[in-house]
XYZ file of C-alpha atoms in Angstrom:
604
model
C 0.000 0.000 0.000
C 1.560 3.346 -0.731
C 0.822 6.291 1.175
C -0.410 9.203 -0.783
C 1.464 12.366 -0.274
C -1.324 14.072 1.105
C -1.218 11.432 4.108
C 2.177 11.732 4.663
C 1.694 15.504 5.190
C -1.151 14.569 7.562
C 0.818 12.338 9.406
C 3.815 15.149 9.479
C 0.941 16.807 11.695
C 0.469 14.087 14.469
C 3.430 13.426 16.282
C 1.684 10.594 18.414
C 1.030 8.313 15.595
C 3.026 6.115 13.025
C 1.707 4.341 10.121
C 3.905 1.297 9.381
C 3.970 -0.887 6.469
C 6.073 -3.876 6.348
C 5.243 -6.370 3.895
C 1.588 -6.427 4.140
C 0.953 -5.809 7.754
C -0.422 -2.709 8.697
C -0.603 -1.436 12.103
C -0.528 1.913 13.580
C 1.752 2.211 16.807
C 4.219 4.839 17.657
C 7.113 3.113 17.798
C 9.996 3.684 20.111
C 13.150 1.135 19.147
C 15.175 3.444 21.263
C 13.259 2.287 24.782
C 11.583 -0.931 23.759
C 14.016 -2.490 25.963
C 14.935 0.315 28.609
C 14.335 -0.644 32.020
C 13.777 2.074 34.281
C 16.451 1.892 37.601
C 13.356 2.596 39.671
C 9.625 2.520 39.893
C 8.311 5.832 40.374
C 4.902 6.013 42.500
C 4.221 9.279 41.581
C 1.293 8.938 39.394
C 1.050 5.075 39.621
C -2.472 3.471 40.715
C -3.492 1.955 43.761
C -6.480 0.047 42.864
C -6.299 -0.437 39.381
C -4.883 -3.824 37.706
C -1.495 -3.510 36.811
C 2.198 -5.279 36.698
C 4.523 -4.490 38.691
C 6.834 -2.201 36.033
C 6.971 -1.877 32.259
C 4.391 -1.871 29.405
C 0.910 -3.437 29.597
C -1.636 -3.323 26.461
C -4.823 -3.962 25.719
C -7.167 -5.569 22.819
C -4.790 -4.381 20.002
C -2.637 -5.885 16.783
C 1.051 -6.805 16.498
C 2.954 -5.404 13.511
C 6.921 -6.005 12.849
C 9.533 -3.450 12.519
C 12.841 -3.646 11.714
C 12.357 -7.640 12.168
C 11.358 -6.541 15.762
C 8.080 -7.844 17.459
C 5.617 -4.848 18.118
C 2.239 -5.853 19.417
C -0.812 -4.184 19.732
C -3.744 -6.454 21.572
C -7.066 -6.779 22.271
C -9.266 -7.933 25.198
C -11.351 -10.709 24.752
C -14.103 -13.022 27.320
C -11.197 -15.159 28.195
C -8.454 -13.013 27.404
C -7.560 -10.189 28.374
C -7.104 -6.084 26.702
C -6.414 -2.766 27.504
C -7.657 0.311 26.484
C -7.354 3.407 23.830
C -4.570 5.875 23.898
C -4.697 8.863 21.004
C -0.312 7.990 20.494
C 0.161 3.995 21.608
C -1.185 0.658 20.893
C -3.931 -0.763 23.546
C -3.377 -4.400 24.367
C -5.648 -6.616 26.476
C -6.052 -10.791 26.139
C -8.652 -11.125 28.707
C -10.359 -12.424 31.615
C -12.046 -16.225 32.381
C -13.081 -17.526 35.032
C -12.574 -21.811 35.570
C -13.198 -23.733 38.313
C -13.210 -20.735 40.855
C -10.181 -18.968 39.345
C -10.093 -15.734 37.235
C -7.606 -15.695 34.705
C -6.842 -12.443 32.856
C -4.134 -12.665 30.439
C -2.261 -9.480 28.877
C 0.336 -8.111 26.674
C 3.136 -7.323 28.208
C 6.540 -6.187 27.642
C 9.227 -7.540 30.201
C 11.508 -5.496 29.152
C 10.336 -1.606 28.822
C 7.722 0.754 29.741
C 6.906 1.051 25.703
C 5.261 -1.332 23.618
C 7.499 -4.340 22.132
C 8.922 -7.535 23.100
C 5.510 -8.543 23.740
C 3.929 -11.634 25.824
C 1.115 -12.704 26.113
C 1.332 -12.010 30.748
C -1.261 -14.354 33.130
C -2.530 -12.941 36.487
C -4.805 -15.017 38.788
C -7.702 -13.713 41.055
C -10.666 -15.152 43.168
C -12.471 -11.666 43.166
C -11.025 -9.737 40.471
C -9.507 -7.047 42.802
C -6.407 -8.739 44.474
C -4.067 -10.747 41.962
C -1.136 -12.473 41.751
C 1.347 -12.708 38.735
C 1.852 -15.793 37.275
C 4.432 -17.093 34.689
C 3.976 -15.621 31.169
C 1.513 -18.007 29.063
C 2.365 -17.527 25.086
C 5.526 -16.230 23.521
C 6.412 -16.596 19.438
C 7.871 -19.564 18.860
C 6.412 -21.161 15.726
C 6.082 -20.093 12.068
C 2.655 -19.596 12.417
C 3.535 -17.020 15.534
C 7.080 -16.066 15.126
C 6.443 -12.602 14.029
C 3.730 -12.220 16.570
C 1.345 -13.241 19.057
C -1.665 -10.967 18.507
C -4.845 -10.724 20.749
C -7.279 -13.597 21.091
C -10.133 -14.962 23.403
C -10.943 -17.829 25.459
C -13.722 -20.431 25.559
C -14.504 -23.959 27.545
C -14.833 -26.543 25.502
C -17.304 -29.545 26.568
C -15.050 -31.719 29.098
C -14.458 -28.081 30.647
C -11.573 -27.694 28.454
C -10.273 -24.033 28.429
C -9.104 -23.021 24.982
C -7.476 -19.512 23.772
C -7.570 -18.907 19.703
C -5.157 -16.055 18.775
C -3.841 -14.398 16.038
C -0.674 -15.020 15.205
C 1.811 -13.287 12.411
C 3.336 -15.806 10.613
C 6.779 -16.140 8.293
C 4.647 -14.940 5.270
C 3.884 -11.966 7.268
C 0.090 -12.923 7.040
C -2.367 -13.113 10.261
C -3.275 -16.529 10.863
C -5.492 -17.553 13.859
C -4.017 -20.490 16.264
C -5.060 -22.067 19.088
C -3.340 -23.153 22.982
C -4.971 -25.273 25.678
C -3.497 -25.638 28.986
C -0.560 -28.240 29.831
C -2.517 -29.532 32.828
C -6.142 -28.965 33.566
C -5.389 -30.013 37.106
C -3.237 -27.526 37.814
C -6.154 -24.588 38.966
C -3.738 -21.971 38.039
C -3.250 -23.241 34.175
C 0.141 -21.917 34.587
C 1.605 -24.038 31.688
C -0.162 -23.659 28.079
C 0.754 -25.701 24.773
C 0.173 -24.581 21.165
C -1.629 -26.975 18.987
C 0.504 -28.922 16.193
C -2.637 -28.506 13.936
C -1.868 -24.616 13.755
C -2.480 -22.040 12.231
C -5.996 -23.241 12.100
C -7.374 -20.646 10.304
C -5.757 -18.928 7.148
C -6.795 -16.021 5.144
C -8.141 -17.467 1.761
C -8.382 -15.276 -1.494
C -11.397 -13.394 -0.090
C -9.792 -12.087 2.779
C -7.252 -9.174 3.610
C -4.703 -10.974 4.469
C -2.916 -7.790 6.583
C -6.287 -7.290 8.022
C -7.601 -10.847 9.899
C -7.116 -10.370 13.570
C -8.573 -11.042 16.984
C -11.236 -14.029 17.027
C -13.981 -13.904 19.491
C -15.244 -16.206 22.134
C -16.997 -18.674 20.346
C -20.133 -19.369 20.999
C -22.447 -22.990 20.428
C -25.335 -23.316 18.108
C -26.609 -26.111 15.773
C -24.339 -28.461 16.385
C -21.924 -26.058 15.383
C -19.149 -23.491 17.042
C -19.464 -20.246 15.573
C -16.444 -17.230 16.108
C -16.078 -14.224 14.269
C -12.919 -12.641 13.011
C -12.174 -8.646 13.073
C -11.568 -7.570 9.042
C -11.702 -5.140 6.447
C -12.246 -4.801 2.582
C -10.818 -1.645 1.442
C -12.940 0.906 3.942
C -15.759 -1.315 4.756
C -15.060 -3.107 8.468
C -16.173 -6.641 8.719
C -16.930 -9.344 10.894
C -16.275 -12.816 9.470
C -17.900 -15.666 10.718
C -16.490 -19.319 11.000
C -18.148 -22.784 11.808
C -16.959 -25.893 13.089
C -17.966 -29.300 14.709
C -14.936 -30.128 16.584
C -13.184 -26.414 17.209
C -10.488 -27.511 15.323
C -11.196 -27.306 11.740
C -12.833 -24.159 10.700
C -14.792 -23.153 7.597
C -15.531 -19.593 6.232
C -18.830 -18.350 5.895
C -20.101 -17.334 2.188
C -21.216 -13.829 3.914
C -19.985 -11.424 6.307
C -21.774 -12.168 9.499
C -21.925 -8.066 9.547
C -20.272 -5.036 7.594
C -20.202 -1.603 7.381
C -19.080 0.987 4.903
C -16.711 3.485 5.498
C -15.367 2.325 8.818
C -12.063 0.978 8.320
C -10.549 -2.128 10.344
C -12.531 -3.545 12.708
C -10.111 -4.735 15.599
C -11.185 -6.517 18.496
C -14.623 -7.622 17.468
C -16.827 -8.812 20.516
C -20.564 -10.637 20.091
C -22.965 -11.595 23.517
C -26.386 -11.840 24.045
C -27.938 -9.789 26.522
C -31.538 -10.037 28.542
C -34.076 -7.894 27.627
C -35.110 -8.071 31.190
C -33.311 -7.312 34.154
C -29.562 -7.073 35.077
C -28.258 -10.858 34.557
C -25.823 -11.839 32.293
C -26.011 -14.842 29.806
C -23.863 -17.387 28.612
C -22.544 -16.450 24.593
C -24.320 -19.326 23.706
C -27.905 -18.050 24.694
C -30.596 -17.108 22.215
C -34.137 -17.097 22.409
C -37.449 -14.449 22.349
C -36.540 -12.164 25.340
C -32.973 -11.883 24.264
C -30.808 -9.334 22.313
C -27.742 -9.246 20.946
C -24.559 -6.875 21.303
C -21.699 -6.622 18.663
C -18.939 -4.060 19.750
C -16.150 -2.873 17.508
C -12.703 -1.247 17.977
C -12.484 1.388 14.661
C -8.649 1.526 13.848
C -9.148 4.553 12.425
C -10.823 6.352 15.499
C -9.074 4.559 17.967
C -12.639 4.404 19.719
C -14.900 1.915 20.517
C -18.259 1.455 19.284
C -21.237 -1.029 19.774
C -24.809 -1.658 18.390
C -27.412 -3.334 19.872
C -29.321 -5.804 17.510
C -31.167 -9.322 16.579
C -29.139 -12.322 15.556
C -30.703 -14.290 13.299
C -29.531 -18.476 13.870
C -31.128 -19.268 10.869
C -29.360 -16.996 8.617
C -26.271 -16.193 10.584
C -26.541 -13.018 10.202
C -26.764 -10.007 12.695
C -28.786 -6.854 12.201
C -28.553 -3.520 14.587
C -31.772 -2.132 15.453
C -32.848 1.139 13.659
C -32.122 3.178 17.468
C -28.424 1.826 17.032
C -26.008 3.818 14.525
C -24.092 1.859 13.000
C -20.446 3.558 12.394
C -18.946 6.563 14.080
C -22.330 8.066 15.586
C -22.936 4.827 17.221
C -23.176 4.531 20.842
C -19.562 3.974 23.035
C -19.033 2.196 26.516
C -16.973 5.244 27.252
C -16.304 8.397 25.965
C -12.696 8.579 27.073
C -9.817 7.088 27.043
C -11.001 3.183 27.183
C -10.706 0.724 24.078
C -9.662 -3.028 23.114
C -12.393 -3.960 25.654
C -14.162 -7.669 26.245
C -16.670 -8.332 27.843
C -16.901 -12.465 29.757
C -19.948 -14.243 31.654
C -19.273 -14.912 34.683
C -21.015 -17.900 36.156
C -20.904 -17.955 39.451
C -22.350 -14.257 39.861
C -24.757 -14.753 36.689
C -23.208 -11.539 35.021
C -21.740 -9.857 31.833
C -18.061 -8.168 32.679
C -16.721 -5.173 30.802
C -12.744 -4.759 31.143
C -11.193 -2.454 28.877
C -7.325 -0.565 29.008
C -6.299 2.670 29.267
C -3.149 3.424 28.050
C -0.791 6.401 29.344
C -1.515 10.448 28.206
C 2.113 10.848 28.985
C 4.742 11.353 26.731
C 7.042 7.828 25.810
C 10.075 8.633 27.675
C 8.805 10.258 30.724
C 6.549 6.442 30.231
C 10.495 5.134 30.101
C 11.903 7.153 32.947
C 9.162 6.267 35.547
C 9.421 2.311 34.966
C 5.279 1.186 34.067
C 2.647 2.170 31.426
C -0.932 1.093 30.844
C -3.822 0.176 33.300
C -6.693 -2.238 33.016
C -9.633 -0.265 34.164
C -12.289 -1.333 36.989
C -14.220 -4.411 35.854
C -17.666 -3.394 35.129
C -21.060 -5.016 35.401
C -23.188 -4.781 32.308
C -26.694 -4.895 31.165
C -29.229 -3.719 28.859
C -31.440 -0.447 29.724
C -34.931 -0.644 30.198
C -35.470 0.985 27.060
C -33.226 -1.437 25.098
C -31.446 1.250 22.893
C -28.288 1.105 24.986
C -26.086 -0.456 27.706
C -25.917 0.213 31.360
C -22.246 -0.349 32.673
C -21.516 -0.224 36.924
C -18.194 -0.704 38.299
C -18.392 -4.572 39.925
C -19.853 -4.777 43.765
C -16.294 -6.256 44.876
C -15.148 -3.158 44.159
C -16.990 -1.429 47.620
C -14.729 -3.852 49.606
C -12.063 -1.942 49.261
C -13.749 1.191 50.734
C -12.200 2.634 54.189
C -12.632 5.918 55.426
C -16.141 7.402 54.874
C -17.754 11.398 54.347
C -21.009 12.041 53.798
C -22.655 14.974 53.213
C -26.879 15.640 52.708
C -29.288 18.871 51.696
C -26.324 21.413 50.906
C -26.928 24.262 47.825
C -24.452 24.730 45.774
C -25.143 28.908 44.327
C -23.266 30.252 41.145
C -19.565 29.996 41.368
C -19.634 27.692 44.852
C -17.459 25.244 45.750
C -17.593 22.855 48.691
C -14.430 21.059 49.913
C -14.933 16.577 50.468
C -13.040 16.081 53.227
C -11.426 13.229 55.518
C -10.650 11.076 52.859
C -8.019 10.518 50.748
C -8.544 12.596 47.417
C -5.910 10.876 45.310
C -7.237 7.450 45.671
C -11.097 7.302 46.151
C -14.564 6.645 45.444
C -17.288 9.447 45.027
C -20.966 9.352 44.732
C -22.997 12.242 44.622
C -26.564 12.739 43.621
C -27.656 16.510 42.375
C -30.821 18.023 42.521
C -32.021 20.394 39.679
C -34.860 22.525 41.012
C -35.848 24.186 37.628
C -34.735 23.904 34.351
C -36.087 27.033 33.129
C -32.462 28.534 32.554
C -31.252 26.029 30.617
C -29.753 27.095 27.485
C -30.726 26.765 24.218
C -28.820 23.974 22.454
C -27.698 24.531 18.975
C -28.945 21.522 16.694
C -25.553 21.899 14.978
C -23.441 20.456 18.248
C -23.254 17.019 17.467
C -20.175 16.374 18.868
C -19.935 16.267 22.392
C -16.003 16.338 23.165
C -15.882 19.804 20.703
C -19.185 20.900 22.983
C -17.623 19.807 25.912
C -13.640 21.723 24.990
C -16.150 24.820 24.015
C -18.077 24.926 27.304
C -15.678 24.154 29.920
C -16.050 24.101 33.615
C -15.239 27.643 34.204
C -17.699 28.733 31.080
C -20.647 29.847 33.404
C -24.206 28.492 31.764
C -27.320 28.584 32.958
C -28.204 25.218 34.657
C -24.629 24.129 34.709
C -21.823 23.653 34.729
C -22.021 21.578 37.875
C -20.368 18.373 39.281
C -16.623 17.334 40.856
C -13.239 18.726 40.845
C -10.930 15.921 41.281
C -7.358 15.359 41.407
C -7.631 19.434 42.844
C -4.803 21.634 43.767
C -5.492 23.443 47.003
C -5.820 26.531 44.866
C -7.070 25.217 42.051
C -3.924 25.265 39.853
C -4.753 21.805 38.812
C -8.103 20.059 38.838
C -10.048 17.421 36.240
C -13.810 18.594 36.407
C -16.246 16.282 35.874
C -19.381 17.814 35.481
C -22.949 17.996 33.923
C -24.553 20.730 32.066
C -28.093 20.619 30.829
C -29.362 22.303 27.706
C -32.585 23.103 26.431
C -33.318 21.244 22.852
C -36.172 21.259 20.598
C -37.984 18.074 22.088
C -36.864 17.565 25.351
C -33.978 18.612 27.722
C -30.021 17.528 26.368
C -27.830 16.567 28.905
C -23.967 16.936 28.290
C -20.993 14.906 30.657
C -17.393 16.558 30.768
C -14.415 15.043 32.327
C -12.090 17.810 31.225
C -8.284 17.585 31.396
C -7.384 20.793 30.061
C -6.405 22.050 33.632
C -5.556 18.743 34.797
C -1.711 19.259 35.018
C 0.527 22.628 34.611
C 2.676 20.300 32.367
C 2.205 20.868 28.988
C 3.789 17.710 27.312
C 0.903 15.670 27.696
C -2.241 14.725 26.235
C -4.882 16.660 27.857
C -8.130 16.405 26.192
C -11.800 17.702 26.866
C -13.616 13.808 26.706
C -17.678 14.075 26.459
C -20.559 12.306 26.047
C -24.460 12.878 26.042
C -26.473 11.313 28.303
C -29.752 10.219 27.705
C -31.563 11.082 31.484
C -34.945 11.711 31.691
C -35.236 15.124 34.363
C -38.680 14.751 35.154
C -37.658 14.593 39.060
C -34.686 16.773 38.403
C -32.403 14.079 39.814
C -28.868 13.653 38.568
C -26.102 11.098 39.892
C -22.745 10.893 39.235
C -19.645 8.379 40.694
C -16.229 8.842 39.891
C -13.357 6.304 40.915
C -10.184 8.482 41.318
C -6.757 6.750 41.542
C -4.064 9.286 41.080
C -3.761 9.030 37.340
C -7.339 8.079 36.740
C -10.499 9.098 37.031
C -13.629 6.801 36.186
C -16.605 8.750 35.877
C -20.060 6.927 35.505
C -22.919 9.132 34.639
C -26.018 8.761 35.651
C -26.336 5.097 37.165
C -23.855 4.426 34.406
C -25.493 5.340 30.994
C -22.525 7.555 29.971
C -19.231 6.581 31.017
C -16.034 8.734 30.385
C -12.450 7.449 31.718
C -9.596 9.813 31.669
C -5.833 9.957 31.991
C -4.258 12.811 33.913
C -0.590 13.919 35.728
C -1.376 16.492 38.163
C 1.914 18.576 39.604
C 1.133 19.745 42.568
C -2.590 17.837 42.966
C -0.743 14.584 44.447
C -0.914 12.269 47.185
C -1.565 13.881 50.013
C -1.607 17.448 48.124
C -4.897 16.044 46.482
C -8.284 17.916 46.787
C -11.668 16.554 46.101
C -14.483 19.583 45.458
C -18.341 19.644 44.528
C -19.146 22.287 42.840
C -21.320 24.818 40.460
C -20.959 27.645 38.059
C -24.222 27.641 36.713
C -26.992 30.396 37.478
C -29.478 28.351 38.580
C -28.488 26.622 42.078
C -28.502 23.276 42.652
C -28.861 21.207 45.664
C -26.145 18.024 46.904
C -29.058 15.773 47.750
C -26.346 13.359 48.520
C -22.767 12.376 48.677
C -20.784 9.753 49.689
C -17.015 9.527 49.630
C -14.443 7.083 50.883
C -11.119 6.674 50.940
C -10.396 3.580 48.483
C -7.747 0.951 49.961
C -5.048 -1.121 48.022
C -5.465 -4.446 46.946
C -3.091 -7.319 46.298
C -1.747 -6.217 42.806
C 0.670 -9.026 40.939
């Protein structure tokens, strides 16, 4: 493929991101041969996380693809139901494997570099958990070996096979430079940690045939059981159309291609990290992949590589025809709807049995710049595991951070009834700010001020870097400070403001990191998303988990969901501040807040 000169001038323009072409495989990573294999003397703490999953030191990805350079492994991964990903980043690849749980055990397996804090000399890493908060590192579970593999081991996804038989299909890069999909299975399935996996003899089990872009064939799904068949789908594209190619099989081994696409759509580019579950119509359960039937729908999520967002549509699978269909509420493309308007991509969702629930993990990769990544020893997070379900209206998802999560809650404040007038701010105290976990519930009295909202603001991150925190509106801008300065130097609002549209009220999230840090070599953008609220009792909640470098903000019981990436100067540790607070004209009331002080888990 050659790069037209117009694209090369575009790409003169964005320093954080590298289009690489090397004999057929196409990836975009920024690449960084000079620190791939840097290790840092020390750990720094500064802006590391408490409660979020992460290694020890050095790079962790998410759902992503692998591309070579130079003859040098670069990976980027994906998270899948059984394997594990991390999240987006707007300069460096997101790698996740993903979780599974088998015979009591969660298993979450990642890419990793043991090397460097940048992306390269990738494995595919294994942690272990019983509650998916405290884990333990275990021995690394896939490295390239083979010819199907050598030039990398790409992201992938778990299933149990009848005999309850884990197995993990992955794409692998083989000596033709092609991606292949293979297949492991643990060395011993009485060993409950799996720590030991072998590669199949029968790989690469899957090969792209004429039809198929071979540079373009990554990350299989969970499969899921139907028919007397297996079915898995296969990420894709065909020139800009993204694609999701289906395979069947009796015996998981040998695979055949679908005549059709089991879904496609034009002018979206690669779709990476495909994922496909059913979810209930009714109520907040999970269901195995396998499930179909009357009261269920279907979810197919996408990771656009040429976005580097996330995007999902709720539909109706058809068995019969193998074919899936989005809903006419679900956009199909870049207006579709997003688990999180932040940084967060490569996610995976996995059922989890013994709590009868669907599990969201996703990564979020570093804001920082690649050396400063180098200097302080670690980059990449996994972020909270959250529950997931379908709303009562069934146009979109409902996600909630796990309920293991409130075990790691310490010290408690609380505060009821207090008004918040234009330009007030009310310090959370007794807790610590850095490292928490913050819900608050706001009362709107009237929405009479509201302003008018232009039909012509579609986008909510250019609404959201327009109308800022400190832009004073009429009901809003209210919400949190977090990650605060003392005196305000530094803070990452996270805040609502309401607008008055044609039919009904529009509701707009910020978590804005334009003041997040006095630095200015890092990425600080203004992330946004709508929120579709009905105000009818003028009730509005917010919770935001806050972990030094991170803040997880879930919007109204979780129907918009923004995750950002910050590094605060003087907002640190102890330094940290935690404020509630409005700048709209209308006042509005704290009907409630909780805060605690979030604890540290076991953490590999």
């Amino acid at each position: 493929m050659k790069l037209s000169k117009v694209l090369w001038a575009l790409l003169s323009l964005c320093c954080y991101c590298v289009i690489i072409n090397n004999n057929g495989v196409e990836g975009s990573h920024e690449v960084h041969p000079q620190y791939i294999s840097h290790q840092a003397a020390r750990v720094t703490q500064l802006h590391r996380t408490s409660y979020h999953f992460q290694p020890p030191q050095n790079w962790i990805n998410g759902n992503w693809k692998y591309i070579t350079f130079n003859n040098q492994l670069l990976t980027c991964i994906f998270l899948f139901p059984w394997t594990f990903e991390p999240a987006h980043d707007m300069k460096q690849p997101q790698i996740q494997m993903g979780p599974m749980f088998y015979n009591g055990i969660y298993h979450l397996f990642y890419q990793y570099n043991p090397k460097g804090a940048v992306w390269g000399n990738i494995v595919w890493a294994h942690s272990i958990s019983r509650n998916l908060i405290d884990w333990e590192a275990q021995e690394p579970a896939i490295y390239p070996t083979d010819p199907y593999d050598i030039n990398g081991c790409w992201s992938g996804s778990a299933t149990i096979l009848p005999g309850n038989r884990p197995a993990i299909l992955y794409t692998g890069i083989d000596t033709q430079q092609r991606q292949v999909q293979n297949i492991a299975f643990p060395a011993n399935l009485s060993d409950p940690y799996l720590a030991k996996w072998v590669k199949s003899s029968k790989n690469p089990l899957v090969a792209p045939d004429s039809s198929v872009n071979a540079s373009a064939f990554r990350d299989p799904t969970t499969a899921w059981w139907l028919n007397g068949h297996w079915r898995m789908l296969v990420g894709g594209k065909h020139h800009k159309r993204g694609i999701a190619h289906l395979y069947r099989s009796r015996d998981f081994m040998k695979w055949v291609k679908a005549k059709h696409p089991f879904h496609s759509a034009r002018h979206t580019g690669m779709w990476e990290c495909p994922d496909f579950f059913p979810v209930p119509i009714y109520g907040e359960n999970g269901l195995d992949t396998s499930a179909t039937g009357r009261n269920v729908k279907h979810v197919l999520k996408v990771s656009l590589d040429l976005t580097r967002y996330e995007y999902y549509t709720i539909g109706t699978y058809n068995p019969s025809t193998d074919r899936y269909i989005p809903d006419n509420s679900s956009a199909d493309g870049w207006d579709g709807l997003r688990y999180d308007y932040g940084n967060f991509y490569a996610s995976k969702t996995f059922y989890d049995p013994p709590h009868n629930r669907r599990v969201l993990w996703g990564w979020a990769n570093e804001s920082d710049t690649s050396s400063n990544d180098t200097a302080k020893g670690w980059a990449g997070i996994q972020t909270i595991p959250r529950t997931l379900w379908l709303d009562k209206g069934i146009k979109q998802l409902i996600q909630w951070p796990i309920r293991e999560i409130n075990t790691l809650r310490g010290q408690k404040f609380q505060l009821r009834n207090q008004e918040l007038k234009t330009g007030e701010y009310v310090n959370i105290p007794e807790i610590s700010a850095a490292q928490a976990d913050v819900e608050v519930t706001f009362y709107v009295p009237s929405l009479k001020k509201a302003e008018e909202f232009d039909p012509t603001w579609v986008n909510a991150q250019d609404l959201c870097g327009m109308k800022g925190s400190t832009v004073q509106g009429g009901v809003g801008p209210f919400g949190l400070l977090t990650l605060a300065s003392e005196q305000l130097e530094e803070y990452t609002p996270v805040f609502f403001r309401i607008f008055k549209a044609k039919d009904k009220h529009k509701v707009l999230l910020c978590s804005d990191a334009k003041s997040s840090s006095l630095r200015t070599d890092v990425y600080k953008p203004s992330f946004a998303g709508f929120v579709n609220v009905d105000l009818k009792d003028g009730m509005l909640s917010l919770r935001s988990l806050i972990d030094h470098s991170v803040v997880e903000s879930f919007g109204a019981g979780g129907k918009t969901c923004i995750t950002s990436r910050v590094y605060p100067t003087m907002a640190v540790m102890k330094k940290a501040h935690l404020y509630a607070f409005n700048n709209g004209t209308e006042a509005v009331t704290i009907k409630k807040l909780n805060a605690w002080t979030m604890h540290t888990p076991q953490m590999n």
